[in-house]
Amino acid sequence: MQDWQRSVIYQIYPKSFYSHGGQATGDLLGVVDKLDYLHWLGVDYLWLTPFLRSPQRDNGYDISDYYAIDPSYGTMADCELLITEASKRGIKLMLDIVVNHTSIEHPWFQAARSSLDNPYRDFYIWRDQPNNWESKFGGSAWEYEAQTGQYYLHLFDHTQADLNWDNPQVRAEVFKMMRFWRDKGVGGFRLDVINLISKPADFPDDHTDGRRFYTDGPNVHRYLQEMHREVFEGFDLINVGEMSSTSLEHCVRYSCPASRELSMTFNFHHLKVDYPNLQKWVRADFDFLELKRILSDWQVGMQAGDGWNALFWCNHDQPRVVSRFGDDGEYREPSAKMLATALHFLQGTPFVYQGEELGMSNPGFEHIEQYRDVETLNIYRLKRNAGVSEAEAMAPIMQKSRDNGRTPMQWNAGPNAGFSRAEPWIGVPANAAFINVEQQQQDPTSVLHYYRQLIALRRSEALIQDGVYRLLLPEHPHVWAYLREGQGERLLVVSHFYGGDCEVELPEGILTDSTKQRWVIGNYEAGEHRYRRLRLRPYESFVLHLSD
Ligand code: TEU
């Protein structure tokens, strides 16, 4: 195991983290202000979502200058200060690299769109006729450019034009830019939708939205190996690829050390268990057995192939996990802790998304005017134009909008949750009055203290890194139980995913009279478990270290 494999990464959405300048949006100096908090929490890396120059149509995932800080976030000097101050506390910064596409305001696109023979024309993907692929944000994936009479590809918003990675000049520019940031002292990169960069040459029509043709596309592994040689080789960097609609086989290839591509991969299969027939914009309960099956398959498959998982419940594109797979009412605290336990004992690198460590919940915004996200607004407009009623359009948005995870970090019970002196760019949930950092730091039984313990355990319990994963009771409809096994010892992790009481019977041989037990962590009081038959309370979760 390498040292980084014991680390925990904290994700910051700077727009909603902390405003040093007292603005509507957060800034880089705001992150500097909170470094002592992050150090106290114990995290090793900070992944900041994009803060480079951008028209902010997709909150920074639409970059118009890879070498400049967006003025709303501060200056290059602020960024350098952040890197230095973080490093004094043993924390490294991970930069979010968005190179599947640029903003259409990027000078490359501005040049490209100006004429058919401009040298930058081939930096993007142009066709005389569009195929029938759909944008991930709704509508066609092609936009017509009247000036040159062709369509350009955009897998996301029409202001995010896809780069043409088959052009060696594009790759050279991307690698040059990454070396620039590497040399500034960042500790790694998070690569946005990096498995979508290689498109098939013939752009075939599809009977669905087209993703099967460009996901894990024809040259993607070759391009990532090239990136590894050109940027990572010989440097102490960790790199996580965001893999959209990917497969286990590809993720093993992206992340196993022998491939020389990336350190680890994010995938989203476990976060589609509330998408009936893969449809996001339908309100639905989650399928617990499917959740357990998917996470288990990935544990087993990545272990077998020497791959490495990025582990996460939350990010800036997802609703809050306590509202999603837990209970954000009566059992908010135990369910937030249970979900954390279930995830943090898996093999891989856990990511904690700002506010998750407090058990922050979805804000429950009922009106479209409260939403800011381009995807949400696009979907709302498409649905309403198609005649869907207001109530029907809003129901899935309230459950699934990306804005659920983008409300300001709740620092204290004061005005604007202590996020800024000014009114924030997006609403603050009313529960900031009792769910906030200040209150939870003072309470040793809080969700926050629990996360702090989990983060520390990753360094002290070796089995978390290399124990062999074994799923127990695969068919149990309410409990996820697993082992992480080593020589003569194992961790037993039991998590009850529902309110109410429940009984489970562990398979024979796991808890015997001669088994030595050590309590590791749990969300109710510490205790021994002498019997195979367990009675679990609402959302109860615990971990025991067992040895022969
Ligand atoms: O997201 C990629 C992605 O596919 C999603 O998780 C996306 O939000 C979802 O499909 C929408 O239903 C990344 C970024 O994390 C996201 O914020 C950006 O909007 C997107 O890429 C485009 O850069």
Coordinates of C-alpha atoms in Angstrom, one line a residue, residues 37-457:
Y37 CA -11.1 23.4 10.8
L38 CA -10.1 21.1 8.0
H39 CA -6.9 20.2 9.7
W40 CA -8.8 19.5 12.9
L41 CA -11.1 17.2 11.0
G42 CA -8.0 15.3 9.8
V43 CA -8.3 15.3 6.0
D44 CA -5.3 14.9 3.8
Y45 CA -6.4 16.5 0.5
L46 CA -8.8 19.2 -0.6
W47 CA -10.5 18.8 -3.9
L48 CA -11.9 22.2 -4.9
T49 CA -14.4 22.3 -7.8
P50 CA -13.3 24.7 -10.6
F51 CA -12.3 28.2 -9.6
L52 CA -10.6 29.1 -12.9
R53 CA -11.9 31.9 -15.1
S54 CA -15.4 31.1 -16.3
P55 CA -18.7 32.7 -17.3
Q56 CA -20.1 30.5 -14.5
R57 CA -22.9 29.2 -16.6
D58 CA -22.2 25.7 -15.1
N59 CA -20.6 27.1 -11.9
G60 CA -17.1 26.9 -13.3
Y61 CA -17.3 23.6 -15.3
D62 CA -17.3 26.0 -18.3
I63 CA -13.7 27.3 -18.3
S64 CA -12.6 30.2 -20.4
D65 CA -9.0 30.5 -19.2
Y66 CA -7.1 27.6 -17.7
Y67 CA -4.3 29.9 -16.4
A68 CA -6.4 32.5 -14.5
I69 CA -8.4 32.5 -11.3
D70 CA -12.0 33.6 -11.8
P71 CA -12.2 37.1 -10.2
S72 CA -15.2 36.1 -8.1
Y73 CA -12.9 33.6 -6.3
G74 CA -9.9 35.9 -5.9
T75 CA -6.4 36.1 -7.4
M76 CA -3.5 33.9 -8.3
A77 CA -1.8 35.1 -5.2
D78 CA -4.8 33.9 -3.1
C79 CA -4.4 30.5 -4.8
E80 CA -0.7 30.3 -4.0
L81 CA -1.4 31.3 -0.4
L82 CA -4.0 28.5 -0.2
I83 CA -1.4 26.0 -1.5
T84 CA 1.2 27.2 1.0
E85 CA -1.0 27.5 4.0
A86 CA -2.6 24.1 3.4
S87 CA 0.8 22.5 3.0
K88 CA 1.9 23.9 6.4
R89 CA -1.0 21.8 7.8
G90 CA 0.0 18.7 5.9
I91 CA -2.9 19.2 3.4
K92 CA -2.6 19.1 -0.4
L93 CA -4.8 20.7 -2.9
M94 CA -6.4 18.8 -5.8
L95 CA -7.3 20.9 -8.9
D96 CA -10.4 20.1 -10.9
I97 CA -9.5 19.8 -14.5
V98 CA -12.3 20.2 -17.0
V99 CA -10.9 19.2 -20.4
N100 CA -13.7 17.2 -22.1
H101 CA -15.0 20.7 -23.0
T102 CA -14.3 24.4 -22.6
S103 CA -16.6 27.3 -22.4
I104 CA -17.6 28.7 -25.8
E105 CA -16.0 32.0 -24.4
H106 CA -12.6 30.3 -24.4
P107 CA -10.3 32.0 -26.9
W108 CA -9.8 28.6 -28.7
F109 CA -13.5 28.4 -29.4
Q110 CA -13.8 32.0 -30.3
A111 CA -11.1 31.5 -32.9
A112 CA -12.5 28.1 -34.0
R113 CA -15.9 29.5 -34.6
S114 CA -14.6 32.4 -36.7
S115 CA -13.9 30.5 -39.9
L116 CA -13.7 27.0 -41.4
D117 CA -10.0 27.3 -41.9
N118 CA -9.0 28.9 -38.6
P119 CA -6.1 26.9 -37.1
Y120 CA -8.2 26.3 -33.9
R121 CA -11.2 24.9 -35.9
D122 CA -10.0 21.4 -35.3
F123 CA -9.8 21.9 -31.5
Y124 CA -13.5 21.2 -31.4
I125 CA -15.9 18.7 -33.1
W126 CA -17.9 20.0 -36.1
R127 CA -20.4 18.3 -38.4
D128 CA -22.5 19.5 -41.3
Q129 CA -25.4 17.5 -40.0
P130 CA -26.0 16.6 -36.3
N131 CA -26.6 13.0 -35.3
N132 CA -29.3 12.2 -32.7
W133 CA -27.2 12.2 -29.6
E134 CA -28.6 14.0 -26.6
S135 CA -27.0 16.4 -24.2
K136 CA -26.7 15.2 -20.6
F137 CA -28.5 18.4 -19.6
G138 CA -31.4 17.7 -22.0
G139 CA -32.0 18.5 -25.7
S140 CA -29.7 17.8 -28.7
A141 CA -26.0 17.5 -28.2
W142 CA -25.3 19.7 -31.2
E143 CA -25.6 23.4 -31.6
Y144 CA -25.7 25.2 -35.0
E145 CA -23.2 28.0 -35.6
A146 CA -24.7 30.3 -38.3
Q147 CA -21.4 32.0 -39.1
T148 CA -19.7 28.8 -40.5
G149 CA -22.9 26.8 -41.2
Q150 CA -21.9 23.8 -39.1
Y151 CA -22.9 22.2 -35.8
Y152 CA -20.5 21.7 -32.8
L153 CA -20.8 18.9 -30.3
H154 CA -21.6 19.6 -26.6
L155 CA -22.3 16.7 -24.4
F156 CA -23.3 19.1 -21.6
D157 CA -24.7 22.6 -21.9
H158 CA -24.6 24.3 -25.3
T159 CA -22.0 26.8 -23.8
Q160 CA -19.7 23.8 -23.1
A161 CA -18.2 22.8 -26.4
D162 CA -16.4 19.4 -26.5
L163 CA -12.7 19.4 -27.3
N164 CA -11.4 17.2 -30.1
W165 CA -8.9 14.9 -28.3
D166 CA -7.9 13.2 -31.5
N167 CA -6.1 16.4 -32.4
P168 CA -2.5 16.1 -30.9
Q169 CA -2.4 19.8 -30.4
V170 CA -5.3 19.7 -28.0
R171 CA -3.6 17.0 -26.0
A172 CA -0.3 19.0 -26.0
E173 CA -2.1 22.1 -24.7
V174 CA -3.9 20.2 -22.0
F175 CA -0.8 18.5 -20.7
K176 CA 1.1 21.8 -20.8
M177 CA -1.6 23.4 -18.7
M178 CA -1.6 20.5 -16.2
R179 CA 2.2 20.8 -15.8
F180 CA 1.7 24.5 -15.1
W181 CA -0.5 23.6 -12.1
R182 CA 1.7 20.7 -11.1
D183 CA 4.6 23.1 -10.9
K184 CA 2.5 25.5 -8.8
G185 CA 2.5 22.8 -6.2
V186 CA -0.9 21.1 -6.4
G187 CA -1.0 17.6 -5.0
G188 CA -3.2 16.1 -7.7
F189 CA -6.0 16.4 -10.1
R190 CA -9.7 15.5 -10.3
L191 CA -10.5 15.0 -13.9
D192 CA -14.0 15.9 -14.9
V193 CA -15.9 13.3 -17.1
I194 CA -12.5 12.1 -18.3
N195 CA -13.9 8.9 -19.8
L196 CA -15.9 10.9 -22.3
I197 CA -12.9 12.5 -24.1
S198 CA -12.6 9.9 -27.0
K199 CA -15.4 9.9 -29.5
P200 CA -15.8 7.4 -32.4
A201 CA -14.8 8.8 -35.7
D202 CA -18.2 8.1 -37.4
F203 CA -20.6 9.5 -34.9
P204 CA -23.3 6.9 -35.4
D205 CA -27.0 7.6 -34.5
D206 CA -28.3 5.7 -31.5
H207 CA -31.6 4.2 -30.3
T208 CA -30.9 6.0 -27.0
D209 CA -29.0 9.1 -26.1
G210 CA -25.6 8.1 -27.7
R211 CA -23.6 7.5 -24.5
R212 CA -22.7 3.9 -25.4
F213 CA -20.6 5.3 -28.3
Y214 CA -18.6 8.0 -26.4
T215 CA -18.4 6.5 -22.9
D216 CA -15.0 4.8 -22.3
G217 CA -14.4 5.6 -26.0
P218 CA -11.9 4.1 -28.5
N219 CA -8.7 5.9 -27.5
V220 CA -9.4 6.9 -23.9
H221 CA -6.8 4.6 -22.3
R222 CA -4.2 5.6 -24.8
Y223 CA -4.8 9.3 -24.0
L224 CA -4.7 8.8 -20.3
Q225 CA -1.4 6.9 -20.6
E226 CA 0.0 9.7 -22.5
M227 CA -1.2 12.1 -19.8
H228 CA 0.5 9.9 -17.2
R229 CA 3.8 10.1 -19.1
E230 CA 3.5 13.8 -19.8
V231 CA 2.3 15.1 -16.5
F232 CA 2.3 12.5 -13.6
E233 CA 5.4 10.4 -14.1
G234 CA 8.0 10.9 -11.4
F235 CA 5.8 13.3 -9.4
D236 CA 3.9 12.8 -6.1
L237 CA 0.4 13.4 -7.5
I238 CA -2.8 11.6 -6.9
N239 CA -5.4 11.6 -9.7
V240 CA -9.0 10.7 -9.6
G241 CA -11.0 10.4 -12.8
E242 CA -14.7 11.1 -12.8
M243 CA -16.2 8.3 -14.9
S244 CA -19.6 8.8 -16.3
S245 CA -21.7 5.6 -17.0
T246 CA -18.6 3.5 -17.0
S247 CA -18.0 -0.2 -16.4
L248 CA -16.0 -2.1 -13.8
E249 CA -13.7 -3.5 -16.4
H250 CA -12.7 0.0 -17.6
C251 CA -12.3 1.3 -14.1
V252 CA -9.9 -1.5 -13.3
R253 CA -7.9 -0.5 -16.3
Y254 CA -8.0 3.2 -15.5
S255 CA -6.9 2.7 -11.9
C256 CA -4.7 -0.4 -11.6
P257 CA -1.0 0.7 -11.2
A258 CA 0.1 -1.5 -14.1
S259 CA -1.8 0.5 -16.6
R260 CA -0.1 3.8 -15.6
E261 CA -3.2 5.9 -16.0
L262 CA -4.9 7.2 -12.9
S263 CA -4.8 6.6 -9.1
M264 CA -8.6 5.9 -8.7
T265 CA -12.0 6.4 -10.3
F266 CA -15.4 7.7 -9.3
N267 CA -18.4 5.9 -10.8
F268 CA -22.1 6.6 -10.2
H269 CA -23.8 3.3 -10.5
H270 CA -24.6 3.2 -6.8
L271 CA -26.2 6.6 -7.1
K272 CA -28.7 5.5 -9.7
V273 CA -30.6 3.2 -7.4
D274 CA -33.3 5.8 -7.3
Y275 CA -33.4 6.3 -11.0
P276 CA -36.2 3.9 -12.2
N277 CA -35.1 2.6 -15.7
L278 CA -32.1 4.9 -15.5
Q279 CA -34.4 7.9 -15.5
K280 CA -33.2 10.6 -13.2
W281 CA -36.1 13.0 -13.4
V282 CA -38.7 10.7 -11.8
R283 CA -39.4 10.8 -8.1
A284 CA -38.6 7.4 -6.6
D285 CA -37.5 5.5 -3.5
F286 CA -34.1 3.9 -3.6
D287 CA -33.6 0.2 -4.1
F288 CA -31.6 -1.0 -1.1
L289 CA -30.7 -4.5 -2.4
E290 CA -29.4 -3.0 -5.6
L291 CA -27.3 -0.4 -3.7
K292 CA -25.7 -3.2 -1.7
R293 CA -25.2 -5.4 -4.7
I294 CA -23.5 -2.6 -6.8
L295 CA -21.2 -1.5 -4.0
S296 CA -20.3 -5.1 -3.2
D297 CA -19.6 -6.0 -6.9
W298 CA -17.3 -3.0 -7.2
Q299 CA -15.5 -3.9 -4.0
V300 CA -14.9 -7.4 -5.2
G301 CA -14.1 -6.5 -8.8
M302 CA -11.8 -3.7 -8.1
Q303 CA -9.9 -5.8 -5.5
A304 CA -9.6 -8.7 -7.9
G305 CA -8.2 -6.4 -10.7
D306 CA -5.9 -4.3 -8.5
G307 CA -8.0 -1.2 -9.1
W308 CA -8.8 1.5 -6.5
N309 CA -12.2 3.1 -5.8
A310 CA -13.0 6.6 -4.9
L311 CA -15.7 6.2 -2.2
F312 CA -18.4 8.7 -1.9
W313 CA -22.1 9.4 -1.1
C314 CA -22.2 13.1 -1.8
N315 CA -20.8 15.7 -4.2
H316 CA -21.9 18.9 -5.8
D317 CA -24.0 17.0 -8.3
Q318 CA -25.9 14.9 -5.9
P319 CA -28.6 15.4 -3.3
R320 CA -27.6 15.1 0.4
V321 CA -27.2 11.4 1.4
V322 CA -29.0 11.7 4.7
S323 CA -32.1 12.8 2.8
R324 CA -31.6 10.2 0.1
F325 CA -30.6 6.9 1.8
G326 CA -31.1 7.9 5.5
D327 CA -33.7 9.9 7.4
D328 CA -33.4 13.7 7.6
G329 CA -36.1 13.9 10.3
E330 CA -36.2 12.1 13.6
Y331 CA -33.2 9.8 12.8
R332 CA -31.0 12.3 11.1
E333 CA -28.0 11.8 13.4
P334 CA -27.9 8.1 13.7
S335 CA -28.7 7.7 10.0
A336 CA -25.9 10.1 8.9
K337 CA -23.5 8.2 11.1
M338 CA -24.7 4.8 9.8
L339 CA -24.2 5.9 6.2
A340 CA -20.7 7.2 7.0
T341 CA -19.8 3.9 8.7
A342 CA -21.0 1.8 5.9
L343 CA -18.9 3.7 3.4
H344 CA -15.7 4.4 5.4
F345 CA -14.9 0.8 6.0
L346 CA -14.8 -0.1 2.3
Q347 CA -11.6 -0.4 0.3
G348 CA -10.7 2.8 -1.5
T349 CA -10.3 6.5 -0.8
P350 CA -13.3 8.2 0.9
F351 CA -14.4 11.7 -0.2
V352 CA -16.3 13.8 2.3
Y353 CA -18.3 16.6 0.7
Q354 CA -18.6 19.8 2.6
G355 CA -21.5 19.7 5.1
E356 CA -21.8 15.9 4.8
E357 CA -19.7 15.7 8.0
L358 CA -22.5 17.7 9.8
G359 CA -25.3 15.5 8.3
M360 CA -26.6 18.5 6.2
S361 CA -29.9 17.7 4.5
N362 CA -31.6 18.7 1.3
P363 CA -33.0 22.2 1.7
G364 CA -36.5 21.4 0.4
F365 CA -36.8 24.3 -2.0
E366 CA -40.4 24.2 -3.4
H367 CA -40.2 26.9 -6.1
I368 CA -38.2 26.9 -9.3
E369 CA -37.1 30.5 -8.5
Q370 CA -35.0 29.1 -5.6
Y371 CA -33.0 27.0 -8.0
R372 CA -29.8 28.1 -9.7
D373 CA -28.4 25.0 -11.5
V374 CA -28.3 25.0 -15.3
E375 CA -29.3 21.4 -15.5
T376 CA -32.3 21.9 -13.2
L377 CA -33.5 25.0 -15.1
N378 CA -33.1 23.2 -18.4
I379 CA -35.1 20.2 -17.3
Y380 CA -37.8 22.4 -15.8
R381 CA -38.2 24.3 -19.0
L382 CA -38.2 21.2 -21.2
K383 CA -40.9 19.6 -18.9
R384 CA -43.1 22.6 -18.7
N385 CA -42.9 23.2 -22.5
A386 CA -44.0 19.6 -22.9
G387 CA -47.1 20.3 -20.9
V388 CA -46.1 18.7 -17.6
S389 CA -47.8 20.4 -14.6
E390 CA -45.9 22.6 -12.2
A391 CA -46.3 20.1 -9.3
E392 CA -45.2 17.2 -11.4
A393 CA -42.2 19.0 -12.7
M394 CA -41.1 20.1 -9.3
A395 CA -41.5 16.8 -7.5
P396 CA -38.3 15.1 -8.9
I397 CA -36.5 18.4 -8.9
M398 CA -37.0 18.7 -5.1
Q399 CA -35.7 15.2 -4.7
K400 CA -32.8 15.3 -7.2
S401 CA -31.7 18.7 -8.2
R402 CA -28.0 19.3 -7.9
D403 CA -28.8 22.4 -5.9
N404 CA -29.7 20.1 -3.0
G405 CA -26.0 19.8 -2.4
R406 CA -25.0 23.3 -3.2
T407 CA -26.5 25.4 -0.4
P408 CA -24.0 27.3 1.8
M409 CA -21.9 25.4 4.3
Q410 CA -23.5 25.8 7.8
W411 CA -20.8 27.3 10.0
N412 CA -23.0 28.6 12.9
A413 CA -26.5 29.7 13.9
G414 CA -25.9 33.3 13.0
P415 CA -27.1 35.2 9.9
N416 CA -26.6 33.3 6.6
A417 CA -25.3 30.3 8.6
G418 CA -22.0 32.2 9.1
F419 CA -21.2 31.7 5.4
S420 CA -21.0 35.4 4.5
R421 CA -22.0 38.9 5.7
A422 CA -23.9 39.3 2.4
E423 CA -27.0 37.4 1.3
P424 CA -25.8 34.2 -0.3
W425 CA -26.3 33.4 -4.0
I426 CA -28.6 30.5 -3.1
G427 CA -30.8 30.0 -0.1
V428 CA -29.7 28.8 3.4
P429 CA -31.8 25.9 4.8
A430 CA -33.7 26.8 8.0
N431 CA -32.1 23.9 9.9
A432 CA -28.7 25.8 9.9
A433 CA -30.0 27.1 13.3
F434 CA -29.3 23.7 14.8
I435 CA -27.1 21.9 12.2
N436 CA -23.8 23.8 12.1
V437 CA -20.1 23.4 12.7
E438 CA -20.0 25.6 15.9
Q439 CA -22.6 23.6 17.7
Q440 CA -21.2 20.2 16.6
Q441 CA -17.6 20.9 17.5
Q442 CA -18.8 21.4 21.1
D443 CA -20.8 18.2 21.1
P444 CA -18.6 15.0 21.3
T445 CA -21.6 12.9 20.2
S446 CA -22.2 14.9 17.0
V447 CA -22.1 13.7 13.4
L448 CA -19.0 15.9 13.0
H449 CA -17.0 14.2 15.8
Y450 CA -18.0 10.8 14.4
Y451 CA -16.6 11.7 11.0
R452 CA -13.4 12.9 12.7
Q453 CA -13.1 9.5 14.3
L454 CA -13.7 7.7 11.0
I455 CA -11.0 9.7 9.3
A456 CA -8.5 8.9 12.0
L457 CA -9.4 5.2 11.9

